[in-house]
PDB file of C-alpha atoms in Angstrom:
ATOM      1  CA  GLN A  14       9.009   0.975  13.553  1.00  0.00           C
ATOM      2  CA  SER A  15       8.953  -2.718  12.708  1.00  0.00           C
ATOM      3  CA  ALA A  16       6.699  -4.203  10.081  1.00  0.00           C
ATOM      4  CA  LEU A  17       3.579  -6.047  11.141  1.00  0.00           C
ATOM      5  CA  THR A  18       4.158  -9.789  11.502  1.00  0.00           C
ATOM      6  CA  GLN A  19       2.589 -12.212   9.042  1.00  0.00           C
ATOM      7  CA  PRO A  20       3.375 -15.878   8.353  1.00  0.00           C
ATOM      8  CA  ALA A  21       5.607 -16.196   5.305  1.00  0.00           C
ATOM      9  CA  SER A  22       3.373 -18.795   3.705  1.00  0.00           C
ATOM     10  CA  VAL A  23       0.099 -20.655   4.063  1.00  0.00           C
ATOM     11  CA  SER A  24      -1.509 -23.302   1.907  1.00  0.00           C
ATOM     12  CA  GLY A  25      -4.852 -24.943   1.399  1.00  0.00           C
ATOM     13  CA  SER A  26      -6.832 -27.101  -0.975  1.00  0.00           C
ATOM     14  CA  PRO A  27      -9.637 -25.888  -3.216  1.00  0.00           C
ATOM     15  CA  GLY A  28     -12.853 -25.482  -1.268  1.00  0.00           C
ATOM     16  CA  GLN A  29     -11.111 -25.220   2.105  1.00  0.00           C
ATOM     17  CA  SER A  30     -10.839 -22.144   4.328  1.00  0.00           C
ATOM     18  CA  ILE A  31      -7.606 -20.544   5.454  1.00  0.00           C
ATOM     19  CA  THR A  32      -6.796 -17.717   7.848  1.00  0.00           C
ATOM     20  CA  ILE A  33      -3.808 -15.370   7.680  1.00  0.00           C
ATOM     21  CA  SER A  34      -2.779 -13.542  10.841  1.00  0.00           C
ATOM     22  CA  CYS A  35      -1.201 -10.119  11.127  1.00  0.00           C
ATOM     23  CA  THR A  36       0.256  -9.177  14.505  1.00  0.00           C
ATOM     24  CA  GLY A  37       1.040  -5.636  15.561  1.00  0.00           C
ATOM     25  CA  THR A  38       0.994  -3.696  18.806  1.00  0.00           C
ATOM     26  CA  SER A  39      -1.272  -1.509  20.886  1.00  0.00           C
ATOM     27  CA  SER A  40       0.052   1.450  18.875  1.00  0.00           C
ATOM     28  CA  ASP A  41      -1.258   0.246  15.550  1.00  0.00           C
ATOM     29  CA  ILE A  42      -3.635  -2.717  15.050  1.00  0.00           C
ATOM     30  CA  GLY A  43      -4.749  -2.639  18.660  1.00  0.00           C
ATOM     31  CA  TYR A  44      -5.469   1.100  18.555  1.00  0.00           C
ATOM     32  CA  TYR A  45      -7.023   1.998  15.216  1.00  0.00           C
ATOM     33  CA  LYS A  46      -9.841   0.548  13.136  1.00  0.00           C
ATOM     34  CA  PHE A  47      -7.788   1.364  10.015  1.00  0.00           C
ATOM     35  CA  VAL A  48      -6.561  -2.144   9.289  1.00  0.00           C
ATOM     36  CA  SER A  49      -6.573  -3.218   5.642  1.00  0.00           C
ATOM     37  CA  TRP A  50      -5.748  -6.294   3.578  1.00  0.00           C
ATOM     38  CA  TYR A  51      -4.414  -6.460   0.009  1.00  0.00           C
ATOM     39  CA  GLN A  52      -4.044  -9.195  -2.596  1.00  0.00           C
ATOM     40  CA  GLN A  53      -1.218  -9.084  -5.116  1.00  0.00           C
ATOM     41  CA  HIS A  54      -0.818 -11.386  -8.083  1.00  0.00           C
ATOM     42  CA  PRO A  55       2.606 -11.586  -9.781  1.00  0.00           C
ATOM     43  CA  GLY A  56       3.352  -8.595 -11.958  1.00  0.00           C
ATOM     44  CA  GLN A  57       0.282  -6.680 -10.814  1.00  0.00           C
ATOM     45  CA  ALA A  58      -0.379  -3.825  -8.417  1.00  0.00           C
ATOM     46  CA  PRO A  59      -1.944  -4.780  -5.083  1.00  0.00           C
ATOM     47  CA  LYS A  60      -5.735  -4.793  -4.782  1.00  0.00           C
ATOM     48  CA  LEU A  61      -7.707  -3.732  -1.708  1.00  0.00           C
ATOM     49  CA  LEU A  62      -9.665  -6.654  -0.214  1.00  0.00           C
ATOM     50  CA  ILE A  63     -10.649  -5.440   3.254  1.00  0.00           C
ATOM     51  CA  TYR A  64     -10.631  -1.984   4.862  1.00  0.00           C
ATOM     52  CA  GLU A  65     -11.360  -0.786   8.401  1.00  0.00           C
ATOM     53  CA  VAL A  66     -10.819  -4.288   9.815  1.00  0.00           C
ATOM     54  CA  SER A  67     -13.808  -6.023   8.269  1.00  0.00           C
ATOM     55  CA  ASN A  68     -15.331  -4.004   5.423  1.00  0.00           C
ATOM     56  CA  ARG A  69     -15.264  -5.222   1.826  1.00  0.00           C
ATOM     57  CA  PRO A  70     -15.138  -2.778  -1.092  1.00  0.00           C
ATOM     58  CA  SER A  71     -17.799  -3.298  -3.715  1.00  0.00           C
ATOM     59  CA  GLY A  72     -16.789  -5.991  -6.159  1.00  0.00           C
ATOM     60  CA  VAL A  73     -14.742  -8.025  -3.675  1.00  0.00           C
ATOM     61  CA  SER A  74     -16.061 -11.552  -3.148  1.00  0.00           C
ATOM     62  CA  ASP A  75     -17.745 -12.289   0.178  1.00  0.00           C
ATOM     63  CA  ARG A  76     -15.401 -15.288   0.454  1.00  0.00           C
ATOM     64  CA  PHE A  77     -12.936 -12.767   1.905  1.00  0.00           C
ATOM     65  CA  SER A  78     -13.535 -11.584   5.454  1.00  0.00           C
ATOM     66  CA  GLY A  79     -11.563  -9.689   8.070  1.00  0.00           C
ATOM     67  CA  SER A  80     -11.569  -9.565  11.845  1.00  0.00           C
ATOM     68  CA  ARG A  81      -9.454  -8.415  14.755  1.00  0.00           C
ATOM     69  CA  SER A  82      -8.701  -9.561  18.285  1.00  0.00           C
ATOM     70  CA  GLY A  83      -6.506  -7.333  20.399  1.00  0.00           C
ATOM     71  CA  ASP A  84      -3.299  -6.528  18.503  1.00  0.00           C
ATOM     72  CA  THR A  85      -3.838  -9.162  15.810  1.00  0.00           C
ATOM     73  CA  ALA A  86      -5.904  -8.927  12.642  1.00  0.00           C
ATOM     74  CA  TYR A  87      -7.063 -11.850  10.563  1.00  0.00           C
ATOM     75  CA  LEU A  88      -7.964 -12.430   6.932  1.00  0.00           C
ATOM     76  CA  THR A  89     -10.080 -15.488   6.237  1.00  0.00           C
ATOM     77  CA  ILE A  90     -10.621 -16.853   2.751  1.00  0.00           C
ATOM     78  CA  SER A  91     -13.381 -19.417   2.474  1.00  0.00           C
ATOM     79  CA  GLY A  92     -14.077 -21.764  -0.424  1.00  0.00           C
ATOM     80  CA  LEU A  93     -10.505 -21.495  -1.705  1.00  0.00           C
ATOM     81  CA  GLN A  94     -10.143 -21.200  -5.458  1.00  0.00           C
ATOM     82  CA  THR A  95      -7.046 -21.578  -7.592  1.00  0.00           C
ATOM     83  CA  GLU A  96      -7.183 -17.871  -8.508  1.00  0.00           C
ATOM     84  CA  ASP A  97      -6.751 -17.008  -4.816  1.00  0.00           C
ATOM     85  CA  GLU A  98      -3.110 -18.072  -5.091  1.00  0.00           C
ATOM     86  CA  ALA A  99      -1.273 -14.773  -4.523  1.00  0.00           C
ATOM     87  CA  ASP A 100       0.588 -12.692  -1.966  1.00  0.00           C
ATOM     88  CA  TYR A 101      -1.437 -11.070   0.807  1.00  0.00           C
ATOM     89  CA  TYR A 102      -0.454  -8.017   2.833  1.00  0.00           C
ATOM     90  CA  CYS A 103      -1.978  -6.381   5.874  1.00  0.00           C
ATOM     91  CA  SER A 104      -1.542  -2.739   6.836  1.00  0.00           C
ATOM     92  CA  SER A 105      -2.431  -0.485   9.742  1.00  0.00           C
ATOM     93  CA  TYR A 106      -2.302   3.139  10.710  1.00  0.00           C
ATOM     94  CA  THR A 107      -0.131   3.909  13.726  1.00  0.00           C
ATOM     95  CA  THR A 108      -0.305   6.408  16.557  1.00  0.00           C
ATOM     96  CA  THR A 109       2.543   8.352  14.940  1.00  0.00           C
ATOM     97  CA  THR A 110       0.396   9.057  11.830  1.00  0.00           C
ATOM     98  CA  THR A 111       2.375   6.626   9.737  1.00  0.00           C
ATOM     99  CA  VAL A 112       1.358   3.364   8.062  1.00  0.00           C
ATOM    100  CA  LEU A 113       2.884  -0.071   8.542  1.00  0.00           C
ATOM    101  CA  PHE A 114       2.623  -3.048   6.214  1.00  0.00           C
ATOM    102  CA  GLY A 115       3.061  -6.688   7.083  1.00  0.00           C
ATOM    103  CA  GLY A 116       5.864  -8.621   5.440  1.00  0.00           C
ATOM    104  CA  GLY A 117       3.407 -10.491   3.222  1.00  0.00           C
ATOM    105  CA  THR A 118       2.063 -14.046   3.091  1.00  0.00           C
ATOM    106  CA  ARG A 119       2.308 -16.293   0.037  1.00  0.00           C
ATOM    107  CA  LEU A 120      -0.861 -18.364  -0.361  1.00  0.00           C
ATOM    108  CA  THR A 121      -0.500 -21.609  -2.250  1.00  0.00           C
ATOM    109  CA  VAL A 122      -3.621 -23.448  -3.381  1.00  0.00           C
ATOM    110  CA  LEU A 123      -2.643 -27.090  -3.624  1.00  0.00           C
TER     111      LEU A 123
ATOM    112  CA  GLN B 232     -13.784   5.842 -13.192  1.00  0.00           C
ATOM    113  CA  VAL B 233     -11.387   6.612 -10.362  1.00  0.00           C
ATOM    114  CA  GLN B 234      -7.810   6.142 -11.471  1.00  0.00           C
ATOM    115  CA  LEU B 235      -4.259   7.169 -10.739  1.00  0.00           C
ATOM    116  CA  VAL B 236      -1.857   7.342 -13.683  1.00  0.00           C
ATOM    117  CA  GLN B 237       1.856   7.532 -12.960  1.00  0.00           C
ATOM    118  CA  SER B 238       4.797   8.731 -14.992  1.00  0.00           C
ATOM    119  CA  GLY B 239       7.064   6.330 -16.853  1.00  0.00           C
ATOM    120  CA  ALA B 240      10.089   4.294 -15.836  1.00  0.00           C
ATOM    121  CA  GLU B 241      13.287   6.067 -14.820  1.00  0.00           C
ATOM    122  CA  VAL B 242      16.955   5.119 -14.784  1.00  0.00           C
ATOM    123  CA  LYS B 243      19.154   7.129 -12.431  1.00  0.00           C
ATOM    124  CA  LYS B 244      22.751   7.093 -11.250  1.00  0.00           C
ATOM    125  CA  PRO B 245      23.641   6.692  -7.571  1.00  0.00           C
ATOM    126  CA  GLY B 246      23.416  10.007  -5.737  1.00  0.00           C
ATOM    127  CA  ALA B 247      20.867  11.481  -8.140  1.00  0.00           C
ATOM    128  CA  SER B 248      17.231  12.359  -7.448  1.00  0.00           C
ATOM    129  CA  VAL B 249      14.041  11.097  -9.065  1.00  0.00           C
ATOM    130  CA  LYS B 250      10.609  12.719  -9.215  1.00  0.00           C
ATOM    131  CA  VAL B 251       7.585  10.541  -9.984  1.00  0.00           C
ATOM    132  CA  SER B 252       4.183  12.016 -10.808  1.00  0.00           C
ATOM    133  CA  CYS B 253       0.705  10.622 -10.154  1.00  0.00           C
ATOM    134  CA  LYS B 254      -2.297  12.154 -11.927  1.00  0.00           C
ATOM    135  CA  ALA B 255      -5.688  11.565 -10.314  1.00  0.00           C
ATOM    136  CA  SER B 256      -8.988  11.524 -12.171  1.00  0.00           C
ATOM    137  CA  GLY B 257     -12.582  10.489 -11.575  1.00  0.00           C
ATOM    138  CA  TYR B 258     -12.906  12.003  -8.091  1.00  0.00           C
ATOM    139  CA  THR B 259     -12.385  15.242  -6.168  1.00  0.00           C
ATOM    140  CA  PHE B 260      -8.596  15.362  -5.796  1.00  0.00           C
ATOM    141  CA  THR B 261      -8.638  17.452  -2.615  1.00  0.00           C
ATOM    142  CA  SER B 262     -11.004  15.119  -0.743  1.00  0.00           C
ATOM    143  CA  PHE B 263      -8.652  12.166  -0.142  1.00  0.00           C
ATOM    144  CA  ASP B 264      -5.068  11.787   1.071  1.00  0.00           C
ATOM    145  CA  VAL B 265      -2.529  10.254  -1.299  1.00  0.00           C
ATOM    146  CA  SER B 266       0.222   7.940  -0.083  1.00  0.00           C
ATOM    147  CA  TRP B 267       3.321   6.569  -1.777  1.00  0.00           C
ATOM    148  CA  VAL B 268       4.350   2.921  -1.389  1.00  0.00           C
ATOM    149  CA  ARG B 269       7.344   1.134  -2.839  1.00  0.00           C
ATOM    150  CA  GLN B 270       8.170  -2.493  -3.552  1.00  0.00           C
ATOM    151  CA  VAL B 271      11.640  -3.855  -4.216  1.00  0.00           C
ATOM    152  CA  THR B 272      11.513  -6.780  -6.641  1.00  0.00           C
ATOM    153  CA  GLY B 273      10.638  -9.956  -4.788  1.00  0.00           C
ATOM    154  CA  GLN B 274      10.058  -8.124  -1.511  1.00  0.00           C
ATOM    155  CA  GLY B 275       7.117  -6.668   0.398  1.00  0.00           C
ATOM    156  CA  LEU B 276       5.322  -3.339   0.404  1.00  0.00           C
ATOM    157  CA  GLU B 277       6.883  -0.359   2.150  1.00  0.00           C
ATOM    158  CA  TRP B 278       4.960   2.824   2.993  1.00  0.00           C
ATOM    159  CA  MET B 279       6.934   5.996   2.331  1.00  0.00           C
ATOM    160  CA  GLY B 280       4.644   8.912   3.173  1.00  0.00           C
ATOM    161  CA  TRP B 281       1.378  10.753   2.557  1.00  0.00           C
ATOM    162  CA  ILE B 282       0.019  14.125   1.548  1.00  0.00           C
ATOM    163  CA  ASN B 283      -3.273  15.853   2.199  1.00  0.00           C
ATOM    164  CA  PRO B 284      -3.933  17.469  -1.199  1.00  0.00           C
ATOM    165  CA  ASN B 285      -6.316  19.970   0.342  1.00  0.00           C
ATOM    166  CA  ASN B 286      -3.838  21.694   2.669  1.00  0.00           C
ATOM    167  CA  GLY B 287      -0.511  20.204   1.576  1.00  0.00           C
ATOM    168  CA  ASN B 288       0.236  18.622   4.959  1.00  0.00           C
ATOM    169  CA  THR B 289       2.618  15.686   4.728  1.00  0.00           C
ATOM    170  CA  GLY B 290       3.938  12.833   6.843  1.00  0.00           C
ATOM    171  CA  TYR B 291       6.868  10.541   6.122  1.00  0.00           C
ATOM    172  CA  ALA B 292       8.139   7.184   7.299  1.00  0.00           C
ATOM    173  CA  GLU B 293      11.126   7.577   9.593  1.00  0.00           C
ATOM    174  CA  LYS B 294      13.267   5.549   7.193  1.00  0.00           C
ATOM    175  CA  PHE B 295      12.819   8.130   4.417  1.00  0.00           C
ATOM    176  CA  GLN B 296      12.814  11.330   6.475  1.00  0.00           C
ATOM    177  CA  GLY B 297      15.126  13.879   4.901  1.00  0.00           C
ATOM    178  CA  ARG B 298      15.290  12.033   1.567  1.00  0.00           C
ATOM    179  CA  VAL B 299      11.685  12.051   0.357  1.00  0.00           C
ATOM    180  CA  THR B 300       9.446  14.984  -0.478  1.00  0.00           C
ATOM    181  CA  ILE B 301       5.798  14.614  -1.457  1.00  0.00           C
ATOM    182  CA  THR B 302       4.024  17.562  -3.079  1.00  0.00           C
ATOM    183  CA  ARG B 303       0.901  18.240  -5.097  1.00  0.00           C
ATOM    184  CA  ASP B 304      -0.408  20.561  -7.782  1.00  0.00           C
ATOM    185  CA  ILE B 305      -4.138  21.039  -7.291  1.00  0.00           C
ATOM    186  CA  SER B 306      -4.654  22.605 -10.719  1.00  0.00           C
ATOM    187  CA  ARG B 307      -3.178  19.495 -12.320  1.00  0.00           C
ATOM    188  CA  THR B 308      -4.762  17.058  -9.799  1.00  0.00           C
ATOM    189  CA  THR B 309      -1.303  15.559  -9.545  1.00  0.00           C
ATOM    190  CA  SER B 310       0.841  14.363  -6.649  1.00  0.00           C
ATOM    191  CA  TYR B 311       4.630  14.087  -6.860  1.00  0.00           C
ATOM    192  CA  MET B 312       7.161  12.006  -4.941  1.00  0.00           C
ATOM    193  CA  GLU B 313      10.797  13.051  -5.068  1.00  0.00           C
ATOM    194  CA  LEU B 314      13.495  10.797  -3.610  1.00  0.00           C
ATOM    195  CA  SER B 315      17.033  12.120  -3.322  1.00  0.00           C
ATOM    196  CA  GLY B 316      20.417  10.551  -2.651  1.00  0.00           C
ATOM    197  CA  LEU B 317      19.487   7.461  -4.646  1.00  0.00           C
ATOM    198  CA  ARG B 318      21.274   4.196  -3.875  1.00  0.00           C
ATOM    199  CA  SER B 319      21.195   0.857  -5.652  1.00  0.00           C
ATOM    200  CA  ASN B 320      18.816  -0.526  -3.036  1.00  0.00           C
ATOM    201  CA  ASP B 321      16.277   2.167  -3.965  1.00  0.00           C
ATOM    202  CA  THR B 322      15.679   0.238  -7.185  1.00  0.00           C
ATOM    203  CA  ALA B 323      11.992  -0.595  -6.877  1.00  0.00           C
ATOM    204  CA  ILE B 324       8.491  -0.060  -8.198  1.00  0.00           C
ATOM    205  CA  TYR B 325       6.940   3.059  -6.688  1.00  0.00           C
ATOM    206  CA  TYR B 326       3.143   3.259  -6.362  1.00  0.00           C
ATOM    207  CA  CYS B 327       0.824   6.120  -5.516  1.00  0.00           C
ATOM    208  CA  VAL B 328      -2.431   5.207  -3.800  1.00  0.00           C
ATOM    209  CA  ARG B 329      -5.574   7.009  -2.733  1.00  0.00           C
ATOM    210  CA  GLU B 330      -6.454   6.718   0.951  1.00  0.00           C
ATOM    211  CA  ARG B 331     -10.108   5.885   1.569  1.00  0.00           C
ATOM    212  CA  GLY B 332     -10.142   3.754   4.697  1.00  0.00           C
ATOM    213  CA  GLY B 333      -7.752   1.542   2.796  1.00  0.00           C
ATOM    214  CA  PHE B 334      -5.514   2.178  -0.208  1.00  0.00           C
ATOM    215  CA  ASP B 335      -7.673   2.160  -3.329  1.00  0.00           C
ATOM    216  CA  PRO B 336      -7.046   2.503  -6.166  1.00  0.00           C
ATOM    217  CA  TRP B 337      -3.355   1.973  -6.835  1.00  0.00           C
ATOM    218  CA  GLY B 338      -1.453   3.616  -9.634  1.00  0.00           C
ATOM    219  CA  GLN B 339       0.102   1.291 -12.197  1.00  0.00           C
ATOM    220  CA  GLY B 340       3.523   1.690 -10.607  1.00  0.00           C
ATOM    221  CA  THR B 341       6.723   3.356 -11.784  1.00  0.00           C
ATOM    222  CA  LEU B 342       9.938   1.352 -11.995  1.00  0.00           C
ATOM    223  CA  VAL B 343      12.927   3.336 -10.792  1.00  0.00           C
ATOM    224  CA  THR B 344      16.280   1.725 -11.524  1.00  0.00           C
ATOM    225  CA  VAL B 345      19.410   3.037  -9.829  1.00  0.00           C
ATOM    226  CA  SER B 346      22.550   1.933 -11.595  1.00  0.00           C
ATOM    227  CA  SER B 347      25.966   3.329 -12.391  1.00  0.00           C
TER     228      SER B 347
END
């Protein structure tokens, strides 16, 4: 199975909004609600930002939001802050009871 | 608080096996699946497999089938990931994660270095 497809990099200025896409197939993102997003700063373990497409765990800023359309999921970060500069990964369950990750997107806050 | 604490760094020779442990605390161990994820330095996340601690059922990524074994010890609230036939490109940080709609929390990671 191939990894989910994410853009390698995105950038934005403080205060702006950005959206990261994550494209899969009808056997993963398009099938299950179990789509998640993670933030990883250098040298740290990933942190869960969004689960089940659009739900935020307690303690995660409401500047982070998730959505899905067909086989593609989206992570939107509004009101960009310098501390948002990190790598972002999406993941999804698949119909073969496995999990796929996206290749990751490096966010640069200019 | 809910946490997963992993065993320490390992250095192994090519062809050897490694077994990493992951001790869970702060929640009912048998109520949530545990997955293992690895990350080669400078690269992305790669899901390896999962275990249902309640019944011991497992599932593995096709890439690791036949080389990885995930087990658990309920009395110790600990999950284990064993990877055999190690190669240099298995050098990576290995994480255990609790499955709860998404992966949360993550263990601190265990660096496994494969070198002759």
